[in-house]
Amino acid sequence: MKSGSNLEKVIASGNPAVTAELGPPMSADAHEVIKKANQLKGFCDAANITDCQTAVVRISSIAAAYIALKEGLEPVMQMTCRDRNRIAMQADFLGAAALGLKNCLCIAGDHQSFSAAGRLKGHPGAKNVYDVDTCQLVGIMKKMRDEGLQQGGDKLEVAPKFFIGASWTPMGDPIDFRPYNLKKKVDAGADFIQTQGIYDMELFKVQMEKARNLGLHERTAMLAGIIVPKSAMMLKYMDSSVAGVTVPKELINRMLKAKDAAGDDKKKAKELQEQEGMKITVELVKQALDIPGVKGVHIQAIEWESAIEHIVKAAGLYPRPVFSE
Amino acid sequence: MIVGEQKKIEEIWEMIQGFKKILVFGCNTCIAVCHAGGGKEAEILASLLRMKAKQEGLDLEIKDLAVQRHCEPEYFEPVMEDVRKYDLVLSLACGVGVNFLSERIGNIPVYPGINTEFFGGVPQPGFFVELCAGCGDCVLHLTGGICPVVRCSKSLMNGPCGGTNKGKCEISPDVDCAWFLIVERMKQLGTLEKLFQVQPPRNWAGGTHGGPRRVVVEHVRTLEEQESK
């Protein structure tokens, strides 16, 4: 075992892995994290704790991950390259490991200009860091874990033992380069990969085949990302505006049909769309797990953590495997 | 070339409050090419400031002057006696010029009339684009001549990130994704496989992060020292 994390154990056991996502709140409210952690606990093998997603200030990933851990939910802390230089990153790895965290997802992070969206003022004038990028961050973590060395070369008496993750946008462009982009992350040392949300399973199959041809599925655990759709509007938005995401017309139409079935009753329209969204998610989860080389799913129910229980059960992925310490 | 834009007149007006004799001092190299701070722009700005002073009933002496370059003493030394007659120099050179003149002028403040933007090229008249970060450790041979440090919004060395959308950067549909361009360019050159290798963390100390930088050209320095003996 590289880290001994629950996620690593599930993957090593050959069971399909399930990860979920927990978004920390925009205030110092630990109860929000505790509530969400308890909604997810038992229904996933580990939950990603986002690191100021969309560049919005929230409880830090490490702090929220520690709260989740105390609640009995295994966290996957996230670290963006946007906010820290290599000194802060490594200091945080040491601290996180000392607190008992065992998984980390390395990501570039949304640009700070994203933070001023909708009604939020955000911090679009912030200075970003990008001292290192995702591949380099993965490499730094691996060097710390496997060689007991800091990036600069200084020795670590006690090395932080993380199960190292990276993200992949399989359908982003330039699409023919994406498999190589994945290979670089695997070469750098990514133990597991969580993909961008996938709705177009056929296209994902094509990209997975290319990844398999490079032998990547044997060197890393591929977890297919599924973002639970809440409404037809959300699917349309994701299709038109989110990089690397395309949503087949058929799925949008199914959600529109669910919405229309409620007539003028807005509350019912919300309910019916949410039900259809969960149904679509369950289908996508099953389809993804049928693709050769896919070792699990990363189900993101954004600000809707309570949906995970139903989805995981309906997909036949409950109960989750349990391992002794 | 160094690209800059003139500050808004309101900001400049605010800045010069309290001064009576003001010289608007243009630079006829880079900043003149980008239509922001050459002799012509210095003349126009001085005239605008005089009009504003008149409107406000203020008795100010505002003149203009320009030299070829503010970053080498030989260009402005001949006019320094004139320049020192003012109680404020509003420089229309880039930031280099403001620093350089400040260190040499004595007891007179030098204020910036320009926001110095970047090192850029001029693809079309009146259109300037940033193409080099001056990072001190060039990697353009690895990226098809397209700079990832300054043209990628995240300065990624192993791009692209997940934010590429139809060839554009996640920050705006008006901004090209540098890594999309790099991949296409490397394909065109038949050198795509160069991008398959993970680039290690950079040494940023040669850039703006290692303290003020200096370049010493030894053979020129040696000649100079011999001549001064």
XYZ file of N, CA, C and O in Angstrom, chain B residues 20-164:
580
model
N 3.031 73.332 -9.753
C 2.794 74.535 -10.565
C 3.447 74.444 -11.940
O 2.884 74.878 -12.933
N 4.674 73.941 -11.943
C 5.420 73.859 -13.218
C 5.624 72.393 -13.567
O 6.344 71.670 -12.881
N 4.935 71.974 -14.646
C 4.910 70.540 -14.958
C 5.435 70.295 -16.366
O 5.025 70.969 -17.319
N 6.333 69.319 -16.463
C 6.826 68.926 -17.780
C 6.253 67.559 -18.154
O 6.433 66.584 -17.430
N 5.549 67.507 -19.278
C 5.083 66.216 -19.806
C 6.199 65.731 -20.732
O 6.508 66.351 -21.746
N 6.826 64.625 -20.322
C 8.078 64.221 -20.943
C 7.903 62.900 -21.700
O 7.767 61.834 -21.102
N 7.884 62.994 -23.030
C 7.636 61.808 -23.860
C 8.900 61.046 -24.209
O 10.013 61.539 -24.071
N 8.685 59.812 -24.654
C 9.787 58.942 -25.058
C 9.472 58.431 -26.462
O 8.410 57.855 -26.692
N 10.389 58.628 -27.388
C 10.068 58.350 -28.796
C 10.415 56.944 -29.284
O 10.518 56.731 -30.479
N 10.587 56.016 -28.356
C 10.852 54.644 -28.835
C 9.584 53.800 -28.660
O 8.566 54.127 -29.239
N 9.625 52.749 -27.849
C 8.485 51.812 -27.773
C 7.143 52.498 -27.533
O 6.153 52.238 -28.214
N 7.129 53.372 -26.524
C 5.860 53.956 -26.092
C 5.279 54.900 -27.161
O 4.081 55.158 -27.197
N 6.170 55.385 -28.042
C 5.670 56.203 -29.154
C 5.028 55.294 -30.197
O 3.995 55.637 -30.783
N 5.620 54.095 -30.403
C 5.067 53.162 -31.393
C 3.665 52.707 -30.972
O 2.800 52.487 -31.807
N 3.450 52.605 -29.670
C 2.086 52.203 -29.275
C 1.186 53.414 -29.001
O 0.188 53.289 -28.288
N 1.525 54.541 -29.589
C 0.646 55.728 -29.610
C 0.248 56.182 -28.212
O -0.882 56.632 -27.997
N 1.151 56.035 -27.256
C 0.773 56.371 -25.891
C 1.624 57.485 -25.297
O 1.115 58.305 -24.534
N 2.925 57.504 -25.644
C 3.771 58.445 -24.907
C 4.932 59.026 -25.684
O 5.962 59.387 -25.108
N 4.782 59.145 -27.017
C 5.826 59.794 -27.811
C 5.667 61.315 -27.739
O 4.824 61.837 -26.999
N 6.479 62.013 -28.541
C 6.430 63.475 -28.559
C 5.045 64.009 -28.882
O 4.551 64.962 -28.262
N 4.377 63.336 -29.830
C 3.046 63.787 -30.253
C 2.045 63.660 -29.102
O 1.279 64.585 -28.812
N 2.089 62.529 -28.433
C 1.156 62.301 -27.316
C 1.459 63.231 -26.145
O 0.545 63.682 -25.454
N 2.752 63.514 -25.946
C 3.137 64.434 -24.866
C 2.546 65.819 -25.140
O 2.016 66.485 -24.238
N 2.612 66.228 -26.397
C 2.088 67.544 -26.794
C 0.570 67.605 -26.562
O 0.048 68.572 -25.996
N -0.111 66.535 -26.981
C -1.580 66.501 -26.824
C -1.968 66.504 -25.340
O -2.842 67.269 -24.926
N -1.268 65.681 -24.556
C -1.611 65.594 -23.135
C -1.349 66.930 -22.439
O -2.183 67.406 -21.652
N -0.224 67.562 -22.765
C 0.095 68.857 -22.142
C -0.996 69.865 -22.471
O -1.463 70.622 -21.605
N -1.461 69.834 -23.713
C -2.483 70.790 -24.118
C -3.819 70.500 -23.417
O -4.513 71.421 -22.976
N -4.151 69.224 -23.262
C -5.383 68.854 -22.537
C -5.311 69.323 -21.077
O -6.285 69.847 -20.533
N -4.138 69.142 -20.490
C -3.979 69.534 -19.079
C -4.056 71.055 -18.930
O -4.611 71.570 -17.961
N -3.519 71.768 -19.907
C -3.612 73.239 -19.861
C -5.070 73.686 -19.957
O -5.508 74.580 -19.238
N -5.814 73.023 -20.841
C -7.243 73.370 -20.987
C -7.983 73.128 -19.676
O -8.793 73.937 -19.235
N -7.683 71.999 -19.067
C -8.359 71.643 -17.816
C -7.993 72.656 -16.727
O -8.854 73.103 -15.968
N -6.722 73.049 -16.700
C -6.263 74.026 -15.701
C -7.010 75.342 -15.891
O -7.447 75.984 -14.932
N -7.185 75.705 -17.151
C -7.870 76.959 -17.466
C -9.325 76.902 -16.999
O -9.826 77.830 -16.356
N -9.970 75.752 -17.318
C -11.365 75.549 -16.884
C -11.511 75.679 -15.375
O -12.483 76.221 -14.873
N -10.541 75.177 -14.683
C -10.600 75.163 -13.208
C -10.056 76.450 -12.602
O -9.978 76.593 -11.378
N -9.616 77.358 -13.469
C -9.093 78.644 -12.989
C -7.754 78.533 -12.284
O -7.445 79.309 -11.377
N -6.949 77.538 -12.700
C -5.639 77.351 -12.062
C -4.538 77.923 -12.953
O -4.595 77.793 -14.177
N -3.551 78.514 -12.317
C -2.444 79.094 -13.074
C -1.271 78.123 -13.069
O -0.446 78.121 -12.161
N -1.246 77.233 -14.057
C -0.189 76.223 -14.129
C 0.654 76.440 -15.378
O 0.140 76.865 -16.415
N 1.936 76.087 -15.263
C 2.793 76.113 -16.449
C 3.027 74.659 -16.855
O 3.663 73.901 -16.124
N 2.462 74.296 -17.999
C 2.584 72.908 -18.437
C 3.201 72.881 -19.829
O 2.637 73.419 -20.785
N 4.397 72.298 -19.908
C 5.093 72.211 -21.207
C 5.318 70.743 -21.576
O 5.170 69.863 -20.734
N 5.717 70.549 -22.817
C 6.039 69.177 -23.206
C 7.402 69.116 -23.883
O 7.885 70.109 -24.419
N 7.954 67.907 -23.848
C 9.273 67.667 -24.423
C 9.372 66.156 -24.658
O 8.687 65.379 -23.994
N 10.196 65.766 -25.605
C 10.399 64.313 -25.794
C 11.833 64.072 -26.234
O 12.442 64.906 -26.894
N 12.365 62.935 -25.838
C 13.675 62.500 -26.333
C 13.517 61.089 -26.899
O 12.484 60.454 -26.719
N 14.566 60.641 -27.564
C 14.470 59.352 -28.251
C 14.278 58.193 -27.282
O 13.573 57.240 -27.558
N 14.916 58.274 -26.103
C 14.880 57.141 -25.190
C 15.086 57.627 -23.762
O 15.919 58.515 -23.533
N 14.359 57.035 -22.817
C 14.528 57.411 -21.411
C 15.372 56.389 -20.645
O 15.617 56.556 -19.476
N 15.777 55.313 -21.344
C 16.453 54.237 -20.617
C 17.971 54.252 -20.787
O 18.646 53.340 -20.326
N 18.489 55.276 -21.466
C 19.941 55.413 -21.568
C 20.270 56.884 -21.336
O 19.687 57.762 -21.973
N 21.231 57.176 -20.446
C 21.493 58.567 -20.049
C 21.841 59.479 -21.226
O 21.431 60.640 -21.244
N 22.560 58.939 -22.224
C 23.033 59.829 -23.308
C 21.886 60.514 -24.040
O 22.068 61.569 -24.619
N 20.686 59.923 -24.000
C 19.561 60.532 -24.723
C 18.938 61.695 -23.962
O 18.450 62.624 -24.563
N 18.901 61.601 -22.624
C 18.235 62.719 -21.932
C 19.196 63.686 -21.244
O 18.802 64.780 -20.876
N 20.475 63.318 -21.125
C 21.408 64.232 -20.463
C 21.474 65.615 -21.121
O 21.494 66.627 -20.415
N 21.451 65.692 -22.472
C 21.518 67.025 -23.101
C 20.361 67.958 -22.715
O 20.506 69.176 -22.807
N 19.215 67.405 -22.295
C 18.073 68.285 -21.979
C 17.843 68.410 -20.474
O 16.879 69.047 -20.044
N 18.713 67.802 -19.657
C 18.454 67.745 -18.218
C 18.398 69.135 -17.572
O 17.660 69.334 -16.606
N 19.153 70.078 -18.111
C 19.136 71.420 -17.514
C 17.726 72.020 -17.623
O 17.201 72.567 -16.659
N 17.108 71.809 -18.788
C 15.723 72.256 -19.005
C 14.746 71.501 -18.103
O 13.867 72.099 -17.476
N 14.929 70.191 -18.068
C 14.009 69.333 -17.305
C 13.989 69.750 -15.833
O 12.935 69.773 -15.199
N 15.142 70.130 -15.316
C 15.249 70.478 -13.882
C 14.618 71.823 -13.535
O 14.566 72.203 -12.377
N 14.090 72.546 -14.530
C 13.426 73.831 -14.250
C 11.991 73.626 -13.755
O 11.334 74.560 -13.326
N 11.511 72.401 -13.859
C 10.117 72.114 -13.485
C 10.041 71.562 -12.076
O 11.037 71.082 -11.538
N 8.831 71.641 -11.474
C 8.745 71.013 -10.153
C 8.067 69.637 -10.195
O 7.941 68.982 -9.176
N 7.645 69.212 -11.391
C 7.185 67.831 -11.566
C 7.450 67.400 -13.002
O 7.167 68.139 -13.939
N 7.969 66.183 -13.152
C 8.061 65.596 -14.493
C 6.997 64.507 -14.577
O 6.991 63.585 -13.765
N 6.078 64.676 -15.530
C 5.090 63.628 -15.786
C 5.641 62.823 -16.964
O 5.629 63.277 -18.103
N 6.171 61.663 -16.651
C 6.870 60.885 -17.673
C 5.891 60.065 -18.504
O 5.005 59.404 -17.966
N 6.065 60.108 -19.811
C 5.271 59.244 -20.690
C 6.129 58.104 -21.228
O 5.784 57.463 -22.223
N 7.249 57.841 -20.541
C 8.049 56.661 -20.889
C 7.443 55.455 -20.175
O 6.522 55.597 -19.373
N 7.994 54.293 -20.443
C 7.558 53.109 -19.692
C 8.093 53.205 -18.267
O 8.812 54.148 -17.928
N 7.771 52.241 -17.449
C 8.224 52.243 -16.054
C 9.738 52.275 -15.917
O 10.279 52.824 -14.946
N 10.418 51.709 -16.908
C 11.889 51.733 -16.889
C 12.354 53.190 -16.913
O 13.211 53.606 -16.127
N 11.744 53.952 -17.816
C 12.115 55.359 -17.956
C 11.864 56.143 -16.683
O 12.679 56.974 -16.275
N 10.724 55.870 -16.029
C 10.385 56.601 -14.793
C 11.440 56.316 -13.722
O 11.970 57.233 -13.084
N 11.775 55.036 -13.541
C 12.810 54.654 -12.567
C 14.143 55.297 -12.906
O 14.826 55.852 -12.040
N 14.500 55.198 -14.155
C 15.829 55.623 -14.595
C 16.016 57.127 -14.405
O 17.038 57.591 -13.884
N 14.985 57.889 -14.785
C 15.062 59.346 -14.655
C 15.015 59.757 -13.182
O 15.754 60.651 -12.762
N 14.174 59.079 -12.403
C 14.063 59.396 -10.967
C 15.418 59.334 -10.271
O 15.731 60.166 -9.433
N 16.209 58.338 -10.642
C 17.511 58.142 -9.993
C 18.517 59.200 -10.408
O 19.569 59.331 -9.783
N 18.239 59.925 -11.467
C 19.241 60.843 -12.013
C 18.853 62.313 -11.975
O 19.679 63.176 -12.232
N 17.597 62.586 -11.645
C 17.111 63.971 -11.799
C 17.380 64.841 -10.581
O 17.385 66.065 -10.672
N 17.612 64.228 -9.413
C 17.803 65.032 -8.200
C 16.485 65.233 -7.488
O 15.654 64.328 -7.445
N 16.272 66.484 -7.003
C 15.175 66.744 -6.068
C 13.795 66.968 -6.691
O 12.992 67.702 -6.136
N 13.559 66.401 -7.830
C 12.281 66.636 -8.532
C 11.560 65.294 -8.705
O 12.173 64.320 -9.138
N 10.274 65.239 -8.367
C 9.575 63.959 -8.547
C 9.290 63.652 -10.025
O 9.058 64.558 -10.810
N 9.326 62.351 -10.340
C 8.946 61.898 -11.686
C 7.742 60.986 -11.510
O 7.825 59.977 -10.817
N 6.596 61.374 -12.107
C 5.379 60.593 -11.961
C 5.061 59.875 -13.268
O 5.363 60.375 -14.346
N 4.391 58.720 -13.173
C 4.081 57.973 -14.404
C 2.768 58.419 -15.046
O 1.727 58.437 -14.408
N 2.831 58.736 -16.327
C 1.608 59.043 -17.077
C 1.166 57.825 -17.875
O 0.164 57.856 -18.583
N 1.948 56.755 -17.767
C 1.721 55.539 -18.572
C 1.544 54.346 -17.644
O 2.239 54.256 -16.629
N 0.643 53.455 -17.985
C 0.634 52.132 -17.368
C 1.414 51.217 -18.299
O 0.971 50.962 -19.426
N 2.576 50.779 -17.850
C 3.391 49.886 -18.681
C 2.747 48.512 -18.646
O 2.486 47.981 -17.569
N 2.463 47.958 -19.811
C 1.677 46.719 -19.847
C 2.532 45.466 -20.036
O 2.523 44.580 -19.196
N 3.218 45.363 -21.150
C 3.884 44.081 -21.450
C 4.883 44.218 -22.588
O 4.980 45.255 -23.221
N 5.581 43.081 -22.837
C 6.425 42.958 -24.036
C 5.511 42.370 -25.100
O 4.986 41.265 -24.917
N 5.344 43.082 -26.194
C 4.374 42.573 -27.152
C 4.770 42.785 -28.596
O 5.806 43.372 -28.919
N 3.905 42.282 -29.447
C 4.029 42.470 -30.881
C 2.827 43.257 -31.389
O 1.876 43.508 -30.644
N 2.903 43.656 -32.665
C 1.854 44.490 -33.271
C 1.303 43.762 -34.494
O 1.730 44.035 -35.608
N 0.362 42.831 -34.298
C -0.161 42.089 -35.453
C -0.900 42.981 -36.450
O -0.889 42.711 -37.647
N -1.553 44.017 -35.945
C -2.246 44.970 -36.820
C -2.042 46.358 -36.225
O -1.870 46.469 -35.008
N -2.100 47.398 -37.067
C -1.924 48.745 -36.501
C -2.922 48.992 -35.365
O -4.102 48.671 -35.488
N -2.409 49.496 -34.276
C -3.277 49.821 -33.143
C -3.674 48.612 -32.313
O -4.520 48.702 -31.427
N -3.086 47.473 -32.570
C -3.443 46.242 -31.842
C -2.156 45.598 -31.343
O -1.259 45.297 -32.128
N -2.066 45.425 -30.032
C -0.837 44.925 -29.420
C -1.144 43.683 -28.604
O -2.153 43.638 -27.911
N -0.285 42.692 -28.716
C -0.521 41.458 -27.949
C 0.727 41.064 -27.174
O 1.854 41.240 -27.633
N 0.487 40.524 -25.981
C 1.584 40.108 -25.108
C 2.126 38.747 -25.569
O 1.375 37.794 -25.721
N 3.428 38.682 -25.749
C 4.003 37.453 -26.295
C 5.189 36.922 -25.503
O 5.674 35.835 -25.783
N 5.680 37.696 -24.549
C 6.842 37.240 -23.781
C 6.730 37.766 -22.361
O 6.312 38.892 -22.140
N 7.096 36.900 -21.393
C 6.991 37.302 -19.991
C 8.308 37.865 -19.461
O 8.351 38.410 -18.366
N 9.366 37.714 -20.220
C 10.676 38.106 -19.693
C 11.027 37.257 -18.481
O 11.488 37.761 -17.467
N 10.778 35.952 -18.588
C 10.880 35.065 -17.419
C 12.310 34.649 -17.111
O 12.586 34.058 -16.069
N 13.226 34.912 -18.029
C 14.624 34.611 -17.752
C 15.024 33.165 -17.981
O 16.147 32.773 -17.636
N 14.113 32.342 -18.523
C 14.450 30.928 -18.741
C 13.591 30.411 -19.892
O 12.603 29.704 -19.688
N 13.997 30.774 -21.119
C 13.142 30.573 -22.292
C 12.952 29.098 -22.654
O 13.904 28.325 -22.683
N 11.707 28.716 -22.916
C 11.386 27.327 -23.291
C 10.708 27.249 -24.662
O 10.097 26.237 -24.994
N 10.831 28.306 -25.444
C 10.088 28.348 -26.712
C 10.473 27.238 -27.688
O 9.687 26.865 -28.549
N 11.676 26.677 -27.532
C 12.085 25.558 -28.391
C 11.286 24.292 -28.081
O 11.225 23.376 -28.888
N 10.663 24.262 -26.889
C 9.880 23.080 -26.488
C 8.400 23.246 -26.807
O 7.625 22.297 -26.680
N 8.011 24.452 -27.155
C 6.577 24.732 -27.278
C 6.205 25.387 -28.613
O 5.228 26.127 -28.698
N 6.985 25.104 -29.620
C 6.636 25.581 -30.960
C 6.658 27.094 -31.097
O 5.943 27.660 -31.924
N 7.470 27.761 -30.288
C 7.577 29.217 -30.412
C 6.418 29.964 -29.784
O 6.268 31.172 -29.985
N 5.584 29.261 -29.018
C 4.433 29.902 -28.364
C 4.674 29.864 -26.858
O 4.871 28.787 -26.287
N 4.668 31.024 -26.221
C 5.090 31.091 -24.823
C 3.998 30.617 -23.860
O 2.946 31.246 -23.756
N 4.253 29.521 -23.125
C 3.257 29.054 -22.162
C 3.260 29.898 -20.886
O 2.270 29.928 -20.174
N 4.358 30.583 -20.626
C 4.448 31.336 -19.372
C 3.488 32.522 -19.404
O 2.771 32.779 -18.439
N 3.454 33.198 -20.541
C 2.626 34.407 -20.572
C 1.352 34.255 -21.390
O 0.370 34.941 -21.156
N 1.319 33.314 -22.324
C 0.118 33.191 -23.152
C -0.875 32.191 -22.577
O -2.028 32.143 -23.000
N -0.444 31.376 -21.620
C -1.368 30.503 -20.881
C -1.725 31.254 -19.600
O -0.835 31.709 -18.883
N -3.017 31.377 -19.316
C -3.460 32.157 -18.148
C -2.964 31.561 -16.833
O -3.020 32.208 -15.804
N -2.534 30.281 -16.884
C -2.052 29.634 -15.669
C -0.564 29.303 -15.766
O -0.047 28.553 -14.937
N 0.105 29.815 -16.795
C 1.544 29.562 -16.992
C 1.884 28.077 -16.889
O 2.898 27.710 -16.288
N 1.022 27.226 -17.436
C 1.256 25.785 -17.319
C 2.414 25.362 -18.220
O 2.535 25.824 -19.347
N 3.228 24.459 -17.693
C 4.324 23.911 -18.490
C 3.938 22.566 -19.078
O 4.635 22.041 -19.940
N 2.862 21.974 -18.572
C 2.391 20.679 -19.066
C 0.901 20.780 -19.375
O 0.093 20.047 -18.829
N 0.543 21.735 -20.209
C -0.860 21.946 -20.522
C -1.341 21.003 -21.606
O -0.581 20.133 -22.033
N -2.597 21.158 -22.050
C -3.576 22.141 -21.573
C -4.265 21.677 -20.294
O -4.195 20.510 -19.953
N -4.928 22.608 -19.604
C -5.740 22.235 -18.448
C -7.126 21.853 -18.952
O -7.356 21.763 -20.166
N -8.054 21.658 -18.045
C -9.403 21.250 -18.451
C -10.257 22.426 -18.910
O -11.425 22.245 -19.245
N -9.682 23.607 -18.932
C -10.498 24.794 -19.231
C -10.540 25.195 -20.693
O -11.172 26.185 -21.046
N -9.882 24.419 -21.552
C -9.889 24.755 -22.983
C -11.284 24.543 -23.557
O -11.840 23.458 -23.429
